CSV table of C-alpha atoms in Angstrom, one decimal:
chain,number,residue,atom,x,y,z
A,94,MET,CA,-56.1,-67.2,-1.9
A,95,LYS,CA,-55.8,-65.0,-4.8
A,96,ARG,CA,-53.9,-61.8,-4.5
A,97,GLN,CA,-55.6,-59.0,-5.2
A,98,GLU,CA,-54.3,-56.6,-8.4
A,99,ILE,CA,-53.8,-53.0,-7.7
A,100,ASP,CA,-56.1,-50.9,-9.9
A,101,TRP,CA,-53.1,-47.9,-10.8
A,102,ASP,CA,-56.0,-46.0,-12.7
A,103,SER,CA,-57.9,-45.7,-9.1
A,104,LEU,CA,-55.0,-44.5,-7.4
A,105,PRO,CA,-54.2,-40.9,-8.7
A,106,ALA,CA,-51.9,-39.9,-6.0
A,107,ALA,CA,-49.3,-42.7,-7.5
A,108,GLY,CA,-49.7,-42.0,-11.1
A,109,ASP,CA,-48.7,-38.3,-9.8
A,110,LEU,CA,-45.4,-39.6,-8.4
A,111,PHE,CA,-44.7,-41.3,-11.4
A,112,GLY,CA,-45.3,-38.4,-13.1
A,113,GLU,CA,-43.1,-36.8,-11.5
A,114,MET,CA,-40.4,-38.7,-11.8
A,115,TYR,CA,-40.5,-39.3,-15.3
A,116,LEU,CA,-40.6,-35.7,-15.4
A,117,ALA,CA,-37.7,-34.7,-13.8
A,118,ASP,CA,-35.8,-37.4,-15.5
A,119,VAL,CA,-36.5,-35.8,-19.2
A,120,THR,CA,-36.3,-32.4,-18.1
A,121,PRO,CA,-33.3,-30.3,-18.5
A,122,GLN,CA,-32.2,-28.2,-15.4
A,123,PRO,CA,-31.8,-24.4,-16.0
A,124,ALA,CA,-27.7,-23.4,-16.1
A,125,ALA,CA,-26.7,-21.8,-13.0
A,126,ASP,CA,-26.4,-18.5,-14.7
A,127,ALA,CA,-29.9,-18.7,-16.3
A,128,ALA,CA,-31.0,-17.2,-12.8
A,129,PRO,CA,-33.3,-14.3,-12.9
A,130,GLU,CA,-31.2,-10.8,-12.6
A,131,ALA,CA,-33.2,-10.0,-9.1
A,132,ALA,CA,-31.6,-13.0,-7.9
A,133,LYS,CA,-28.5,-13.0,-9.2
A,134,PRO,CA,-25.9,-11.2,-6.2
A,135,ARG,CA,-25.1,-7.4,-7.3
A,136,ASP,CA,-21.4,-6.8,-8.4
A,137,THR,CA,-20.4,-3.5,-6.5
A,138,ILE,CA,-17.7,-1.9,-4.6
A,139,PHE,CA,-19.7,-2.0,-1.4
A,140,GLN,CA,-19.0,-5.8,0.1
A,141,GLY,CA,-15.0,-5.3,-0.5
A,142,LEU,CA,-14.5,-1.6,0.7
A,143,ALA,CA,-16.9,-1.8,3.7
A,144,ILE,CA,-15.0,-4.6,5.0
A,145,CYS,CA,-11.8,-2.5,4.5
A,146,ALA,CA,-13.2,0.6,6.0
A,147,ILE,CA,-14.3,-1.9,9.4
A,148,ALA,CA,-10.9,-3.2,9.2
A,149,ALA,CA,-9.2,0.2,9.3
A,150,GLY,CA,-11.1,1.1,12.2
A,151,ALA,CA,-10.0,-1.3,14.2
A,152,ALA,CA,-6.6,-0.5,13.5
A,153,ALA,CA,-7.0,3.1,14.2
A,154,TRP,CA,-8.8,1.8,17.3
A,155,LEU,CA,-5.9,-0.4,18.5
A,156,SER,CA,-3.1,2.3,17.3
A,157,GLU,CA,-4.9,4.9,19.7
A,158,HIS,CA,-4.7,2.3,22.8
A,159,TYR,CA,-2.0,0.4,22.5
A,160,ASN,CA,0.3,3.4,20.8
A,161,PHE,CA,1.4,1.0,17.8
A,162,PRO,CA,2.0,2.0,14.3
A,163,ILE,CA,-1.6,2.2,12.6
A,164,ILE,CA,-0.2,0.9,9.0
A,165,LEU,CA,1.6,-2.1,10.4
A,166,LEU,CA,-1.6,-3.0,12.5
A,167,GLY,CA,-3.5,-2.8,9.2
A,168,LEU,CA,-1.3,-4.7,7.6
A,169,LEU,CA,-1.4,-7.5,10.3
A,170,ILE,CA,-5.4,-7.4,9.9
A,171,GLY,CA,-5.5,-7.1,6.1
A,172,LEU,CA,-3.6,-10.6,6.2
A,173,SER,CA,-5.7,-12.2,8.9
A,174,LEU,CA,-8.8,-11.3,6.6
A,175,SER,CA,-6.9,-12.6,3.4
A,176,PHE,CA,-9.7,-15.4,3.3
A,177,VAL,CA,-12.2,-12.6,2.4
A,178,ALA,CA,-10.6,-12.3,-1.0
A,179,ARG,CA,-11.9,-15.6,-2.1
A,180,ASP,CA,-15.3,-14.6,-2.5
A,181,PRO,CA,-15.4,-12.8,-5.7
A,182,ARG,CA,-18.0,-10.3,-4.5
A,183,SER,CA,-15.3,-8.5,-2.7
A,184,HIS,CA,-12.9,-8.6,-5.8
A,185,LYS,CA,-14.5,-5.2,-7.3
A,186,GLY,CA,-14.4,-3.2,-3.8
A,187,LEU,CA,-11.1,-4.8,-2.9
A,188,ASP,CA,-10.1,-3.0,-6.2
A,189,PHE,CA,-11.4,0.0,-5.7
A,190,ALA,CA,-9.8,0.3,-2.4
A,191,SER,CA,-6.4,-0.6,-3.3
A,192,ARG,CA,-6.3,1.6,-6.3
A,193,THR,CA,-8.5,4.6,-6.2
A,194,CYS,CA,-7.9,5.3,-2.0
A,195,LEU,CA,-4.1,4.9,-2.5
A,196,ARG,CA,-4.1,7.4,-5.6
A,197,PHE,CA,-6.5,10.1,-3.7
A,198,GLY,CA,-4.4,9.3,-1.0
A,199,VAL,CA,-1.3,10.5,-2.7
A,200,VAL,CA,-2.5,13.5,-3.9
A,201,LEU,CA,-3.7,14.8,-0.5
A,202,LEU,CA,-0.1,14.0,0.7
A,203,GLY,CA,0.7,16.7,-1.5
A,204,LEU,CA,-1.0,19.7,0.8
A,205,GLN,CA,1.7,18.8,3.5
A,206,VAL,CA,4.5,20.1,1.2
A,207,THR,CA,5.2,23.6,0.0
A,208,PHE,CA,8.1,24.7,-2.4
A,209,ALA,CA,9.3,27.3,0.2
A,210,GLN,CA,10.0,24.4,2.7
A,211,ILE,CA,12.4,22.9,0.2
A,212,GLY,CA,13.9,26.0,-0.4
A,213,SER,CA,14.7,26.5,2.9
A,214,LEU,CA,16.6,23.7,3.3
A,215,GLY,CA,19.4,24.8,1.4
A,216,VAL,CA,21.2,24.0,-1.7
A,217,GLN,CA,23.8,21.6,-0.4
A,218,PRO,CA,21.7,20.0,2.1
A,219,PHE,CA,18.9,19.3,-0.2
A,220,ALA,CA,22.2,18.0,-3.0
A,221,ALA,CA,23.0,15.8,0.1
A,222,LEU,CA,19.6,14.9,0.7
A,223,ALA,CA,19.3,13.7,-3.1
A,224,ALA,CA,22.3,11.8,-3.1
A,225,ILE,CA,21.1,9.8,0.5
A,226,MET,CA,17.8,9.0,-1.8
A,227,THR,CA,19.8,7.7,-4.6
A,228,VAL,CA,22.4,5.5,-2.5
A,229,THR,CA,19.4,3.9,-0.6
A,230,PHE,CA,17.1,3.4,-3.7
A,231,LEU,CA,20.1,1.7,-5.3
A,232,ALA,CA,20.8,-0.2,-2.1
A,233,GLY,CA,17.1,-1.6,-2.1
A,234,ILE,CA,17.9,-3.2,-6.0
A,235,LEU,CA,21.7,-4.6,-4.8
A,236,GLY,CA,19.7,-6.2,-1.8
A,237,ALA,CA,17.1,-7.8,-3.9
A,238,ARG,CA,19.8,-9.1,-6.7
A,239,LEU,CA,21.9,-10.7,-3.9
A,240,VAL,CA,19.0,-12.7,-2.0
A,241,GLY,CA,17.8,-13.9,-5.9
A,242,GLN,CA,14.8,-11.0,-5.4
A,243,SER,CA,13.7,-9.8,-9.0
A,244,ASN,CA,14.8,-5.8,-9.6
A,245,TYR,CA,10.9,-5.0,-8.5
A,246,THR,CA,11.4,-6.0,-5.2
A,247,GLY,CA,14.4,-3.8,-4.9
A,248,ILE,CA,12.6,-1.0,-6.5
A,249,LEU,CA,10.1,-1.1,-3.9
A,250,ALA,CA,12.2,-1.6,-0.7
A,251,GLY,CA,14.7,1.1,-2.1
A,252,GLY,CA,12.2,3.5,-2.7
A,253,ALA,CA,10.2,3.2,0.3
A,254,THR,CA,13.0,3.5,2.2
A,255,ALA,CA,14.3,6.3,0.4
A,256,ILE,CA,11.5,8.3,-0.1
A,257,CYS,CA,8.0,8.3,2.3
A,258,GLY,CA,7.7,4.3,3.5
A,259,ALA,CA,4.4,2.6,2.8
A,260,SER,CA,3.0,5.6,0.7
A,261,ALA,CA,6.1,5.7,-1.6
A,262,ALA,CA,5.6,2.0,-1.7
A,263,MET,CA,2.1,2.0,-2.4
A,264,ALA,CA,2.7,4.6,-5.5
A,265,LEU,CA,5.7,2.5,-7.3
A,266,TYR,CA,3.3,-0.6,-6.6
A,267,GLY,CA,1.0,1.4,-9.2
A,268,ILE,CA,3.7,1.8,-11.6
A,269,ILE,CA,5.4,-2.0,-11.0
A,270,GLY,CA,1.8,-3.9,-11.4
A,271,ARG,CA,1.2,-7.0,-9.9
A,272,GLU,CA,1.9,-8.5,-12.6
A,273,ARG,CA,5.3,-8.6,-12.2
A,274,LEU,CA,5.3,-8.5,-8.4
A,275,ASN,CA,2.6,-10.6,-6.3
A,276,GLN,CA,0.7,-9.3,-3.8
A,277,SER,CA,2.5,-11.2,-1.0
A,278,GLN,CA,6.0,-10.1,-1.7
A,279,PHE,CA,4.6,-6.3,-1.6
A,280,ALA,CA,2.7,-7.0,1.6
A,281,ILE,CA,5.8,-8.3,3.4
A,282,THR,CA,7.9,-5.3,1.8
A,283,LEU,CA,5.4,-3.2,3.8
A,284,VAL,CA,5.3,-4.8,6.8
A,285,VAL,CA,9.1,-4.9,7.0
A,286,VAL,CA,9.4,-1.3,6.1
A,287,SER,CA,6.8,-0.3,8.8
A,288,LEU,CA,8.4,-2.4,11.5
A,289,ALA,CA,12.3,-0.4,10.5
A,290,SER,CA,10.3,2.8,10.8
A,291,ALA,CA,8.7,2.3,14.0
A,292,LEU,CA,12.0,0.9,15.3
A,293,ALA,CA,14.1,3.7,14.0
A,294,MET,CA,11.7,5.8,15.7
A,295,SER,CA,12.6,4.8,19.2
A,296,LEU,CA,16.4,4.4,18.2
A,297,TYR,CA,17.9,7.2,16.3
A,298,PRO,CA,17.0,9.8,19.0
A,299,ILE,CA,19.3,7.5,21.2
A,300,LEU,CA,21.9,7.3,19.0
A,301,ALA,CA,22.0,10.9,18.3
A,302,GLU,CA,22.0,11.6,21.5
A,303,TYR,CA,25.1,9.1,22.6
A,304,LEU,CA,27.2,10.4,19.7
A,305,GLY,CA,26.4,14.2,20.7
A,306,LEU,CA,25.3,15.4,17.7
A,307,SER,CA,23.6,19.0,17.6
A,308,ASP,CA,19.9,20.0,17.0
A,309,GLN,CA,20.6,20.6,13.3
A,310,GLN,CA,22.2,17.6,13.0
A,311,ALA,CA,20.4,15.4,14.8
A,312,GLY,CA,17.2,16.7,12.5
A,313,PHE,CA,19.3,15.8,9.4
A,314,LEU,CA,19.8,12.4,10.3
A,315,ILE,CA,16.5,11.5,11.6
A,316,GLY,CA,14.4,13.5,8.8
A,317,ALA,CA,17.0,11.8,6.2
A,318,SER,CA,16.5,8.1,7.5
A,319,ILE,CA,13.3,7.5,8.8
A,320,HIS,CA,10.7,6.1,6.7
A,321,ASP,CA,7.3,7.6,7.7
A,322,VAL,CA,6.3,11.0,7.9
A,323,ALA,CA,4.7,11.5,11.4
A,324,GLN,CA,7.5,8.9,12.7
A,325,ALA,CA,10.3,10.9,11.6
A,326,ILE,CA,9.0,14.0,12.5
A,327,GLY,CA,8.1,12.5,16.1
A,328,GLY,CA,11.5,11.0,16.2
A,329,GLY,CA,13.0,14.5,15.9
A,330,TYR,CA,10.9,16.3,18.6
A,331,ALA,CA,12.3,13.5,20.7
A,332,PHE,CA,15.1,14.7,20.8
A,333,SER,CA,14.6,18.5,20.9
A,334,GLU,CA,12.1,21.1,19.6
A,335,ALA,CA,14.7,22.4,17.2
A,336,ALA,CA,15.6,19.1,15.9
A,337,GLY,CA,12.0,18.5,15.5
A,338,SER,CA,11.4,21.2,13.3
A,339,TYR,CA,14.3,21.1,10.7
A,340,ALA,CA,13.5,17.1,10.7
A,341,ALA,CA,10.3,18.3,9.8
A,342,ILE,CA,11.7,20.1,6.9
A,343,VAL,CA,13.8,17.5,5.7
A,344,LYS,CA,11.6,14.8,5.5
A,345,LEU,CA,8.9,16.6,3.6
A,346,SER,CA,11.5,17.5,1.4
A,347,ARG,CA,12.0,14.0,0.8
A,348,VAL,CA,8.3,13.4,0.5
A,349,ALA,CA,8.0,16.0,-2.5
A,350,MET,CA,10.4,14.0,-4.3
A,351,LEU,CA,7.9,11.5,-4.9
A,352,ALA,CA,6.4,12.3,-7.8
A,353,PRO,CA,10.1,12.3,-9.4
A,354,VAL,CA,11.4,9.1,-8.7
A,355,VAL,CA,8.1,7.9,-9.6
A,356,ILE,CA,8.1,9.4,-13.0
A,357,ILE,CA,12.0,8.1,-13.6
A,358,THR,CA,10.8,4.6,-12.2
A,359,GLY,CA,7.9,4.8,-14.9
A,360,LEU,CA,10.3,5.8,-17.5
A,361,ALA,CA,12.7,3.2,-16.4
A,362,ILE,CA,10.3,0.1,-16.2
A,363,GLY,CA,7.6,0.6,-18.3
A,364,ASN,CA,3.8,0.9,-16.7
A,365,ALA,CA,2.6,-2.2,-16.1
A,366,ASP,CA,-0.5,-1.4,-18.0
A,367,GLN,CA,1.2,-0.1,-21.1
A,368,ALA,CA,2.0,-3.0,-24.0
A,369,GLU,CA,5.4,-4.0,-24.4
A,370,GLY,CA,6.9,-1.8,-27.0
A,371,SER,CA,5.0,1.2,-26.5
A,372,PRO,CA,6.1,4.9,-28.2
A,373,LEU,CA,8.4,7.3,-26.6
A,374,TRP,CA,5.1,9.8,-26.2
A,375,LYS,CA,2.8,7.4,-24.2
A,376,ARG,CA,6.0,6.4,-21.5
A,377,LEU,CA,6.2,9.9,-20.9
A,378,ALA,CA,2.6,10.3,-19.8
A,379,LEU,CA,2.4,10.7,-16.5
A,380,PRO,CA,0.0,8.7,-14.0
A,381,TRP,CA,-2.9,11.4,-13.1
A,382,PHE,CA,-2.5,11.2,-9.2
A,383,ILE,CA,1.6,11.8,-9.5
A,384,VAL,CA,0.3,15.5,-11.6
A,385,ALA,CA,-2.2,16.0,-9.1
A,386,PHE,CA,0.3,15.6,-6.6
A,387,PHE,CA,2.5,18.3,-8.3
A,388,GLY,CA,-1.0,20.2,-8.7
A,389,VAL,CA,-1.7,20.3,-5.1
A,390,VAL,CA,2.1,21.1,-4.1
A,391,LEU,CA,1.8,24.2,-6.3
A,392,LEU,CA,-1.6,25.1,-4.9
A,393,ASN,CA,-0.1,24.5,-1.4
A,394,SER,CA,2.9,26.9,-2.2
A,395,LEU,CA,0.8,29.6,-3.4
A,396,VAL,CA,-2.2,30.0,-1.4
A,397,ALA,CA,-2.0,29.7,2.3
A,398,MET,CA,-3.9,26.7,3.7
A,399,PRO,CA,-5.6,27.1,6.8
A,400,GLU,CA,-4.1,24.7,9.4
A,401,PRO,CA,-7.3,22.7,10.1
A,402,VAL,CA,-7.8,22.2,6.3
A,403,ARG,CA,-4.4,21.0,6.0
A,404,ASP,CA,-5.0,18.9,9.7
A,405,SER,CA,-7.7,17.5,7.6
A,406,ALA,CA,-6.5,16.5,4.7
A,407,LEU,CA,-3.4,14.5,6.4
A,408,SER,CA,-6.1,12.4,8.4
A,409,LEU,CA,-8.1,11.8,5.6
A,410,SER,CA,-4.8,11.3,3.1
A,411,LYS,CA,-3.8,8.4,6.3
A,412,GLY,CA,-7.1,7.2,5.9
A,413,LEU,CA,-7.1,6.2,2.8
A,414,LEU,CA,-3.5,5.2,2.8
A,415,LEU,CA,-4.3,3.0,5.3
A,416,ILE,CA,-7.7,1.5,3.3
A,417,ALA,CA,-5.1,0.8,0.3
A,418,VAL,CA,-2.7,-1.1,2.7
A,419,ILE,CA,-5.1,-3.3,4.3
A,420,ALA,CA,-7.3,-4.3,0.9
A,421,THR,CA,-3.9,-4.9,-0.5
A,422,ALA,CA,-3.0,-7.4,2.3
A,423,MET,CA,-6.4,-9.0,2.2
A,424,ARG,CA,-5.9,-9.8,-1.7
A,425,SER,CA,-2.5,-11.4,-0.8
A,426,ARG,CA,-1.7,-15.1,-1.0
A,427,MET,CA,-0.7,-16.7,2.0
A,428,ASP,CA,0.4,-20.3,0.8
A,429,LEU,CA,3.0,-17.2,-1.4
A,430,LEU,CA,3.7,-15.6,1.9
A,431,LEU,CA,5.1,-18.8,3.2
A,432,GLU,CA,6.8,-19.7,0.4
A,433,THR,CA,8.6,-16.4,-0.3
A,434,GLY,CA,9.8,-16.3,3.1
A,435,ILE,CA,11.7,-13.8,4.5
A,436,ARG,CA,14.1,-13.0,1.5
A,437,PRO,CA,11.4,-9.8,0.2
A,438,ALA,CA,12.5,-8.4,4.0
A,439,ILE,CA,16.8,-8.2,3.5
A,440,PRO,CA,16.4,-5.5,0.7
A,441,VAL,CA,14.5,-3.5,3.4
A,442,MET,CA,17.1,-4.1,6.1
A,443,ILE,CA,19.9,-3.4,3.8
A,444,ALA,CA,18.6,0.0,2.0
A,445,THR,CA,17.7,1.4,5.8
A,446,LEU,CA,21.6,0.4,6.8
A,447,THR,CA,22.6,2.2,4.1
A,448,SER,CA,20.2,4.9,4.6
A,449,LEU,CA,21.1,5.5,8.1
A,450,ALA,CA,25.1,5.5,7.7
A,451,ALA,CA,24.8,7.8,4.5
A,452,SER,CA,23.1,10.0,6.6
A,453,PHE,CA,25.6,10.3,9.4
A,454,ALA,CA,28.4,10.6,6.7
A,455,VAL,CA,26.7,13.6,5.9
A,456,VAL,CA,26.2,14.9,9.0
A,457,MET,CA,29.8,14.3,9.8
A,458,LEU,CA,30.8,16.2,6.9
A,459,LEU,CA,28.4,19.1,6.0
A,460,PHE,CA,27.2,20.3,9.7
């Protein structure tokens, strides 16, 4: 039987199929970046900032219902969401949260301090407080060297312990920069500072009562040695109302030292954003948020701010700092976190114990 030949010309569909295959082979594929502008995802701060805001809301809810430190909760939630930072669309929002929110949070913190409060402390107690802060700061640097960590880790640990916990750590990290200290080590420092402050709030009032300290002695000891502002004041009021009032004055005097410490640190190590060998006038230029912090403290000292304004500013400051902490934790690499281990935590522990010992020595000698 004679085999019948296929007339390909009479089969237009087959011709179209081979034609499409041929064109697919010879036609160059469009580049990935040649997509129309409308099809590209927009590079905005919304994605990263929205995730931080949601995480901050979750931390606030958990803190309110379970009476747990909100900064520590924010850190843990941020670390659990570190996978989000793998998406480049989140980077702009996370950078905005960790830098801009931090700076405005520090500025608003100035509404809680006045020069009159600092003056009411007295010359000798203020000088003693400055000495305690200096010793604590140096203890953080020494502790970092003992465990083979960089001086930047020690500056961060000592400064956070000496001044006002997470707020001071965030401000100092803005001077140190992620180029000189990775965010995983920074996250560990924040976690340990928050834990130490929460533990101190519970234990120091009991210790002061056991030692038979007076209200003024207990207030100075608690205000001079507990890191976080709210926990220092809360620890003072846990002892007595008079101790709480004095602890608030002592603690707010430490907060007022945030700007000088950041300035001195910047002069000593240089800003990470400045090129090496920058002229002196550039090194003396203060970060804008520190200048603004000074301005807000001066304004608060000259003008009597209504209590609702101060309370709202404090709440907003805490919220902005919480968002900044969460964003920083989200940008932390968990593999580096596991690699560094607990070594970055040891300088905080040494600085915390030094602060307690120095504060107790001053209480015994001065009051």
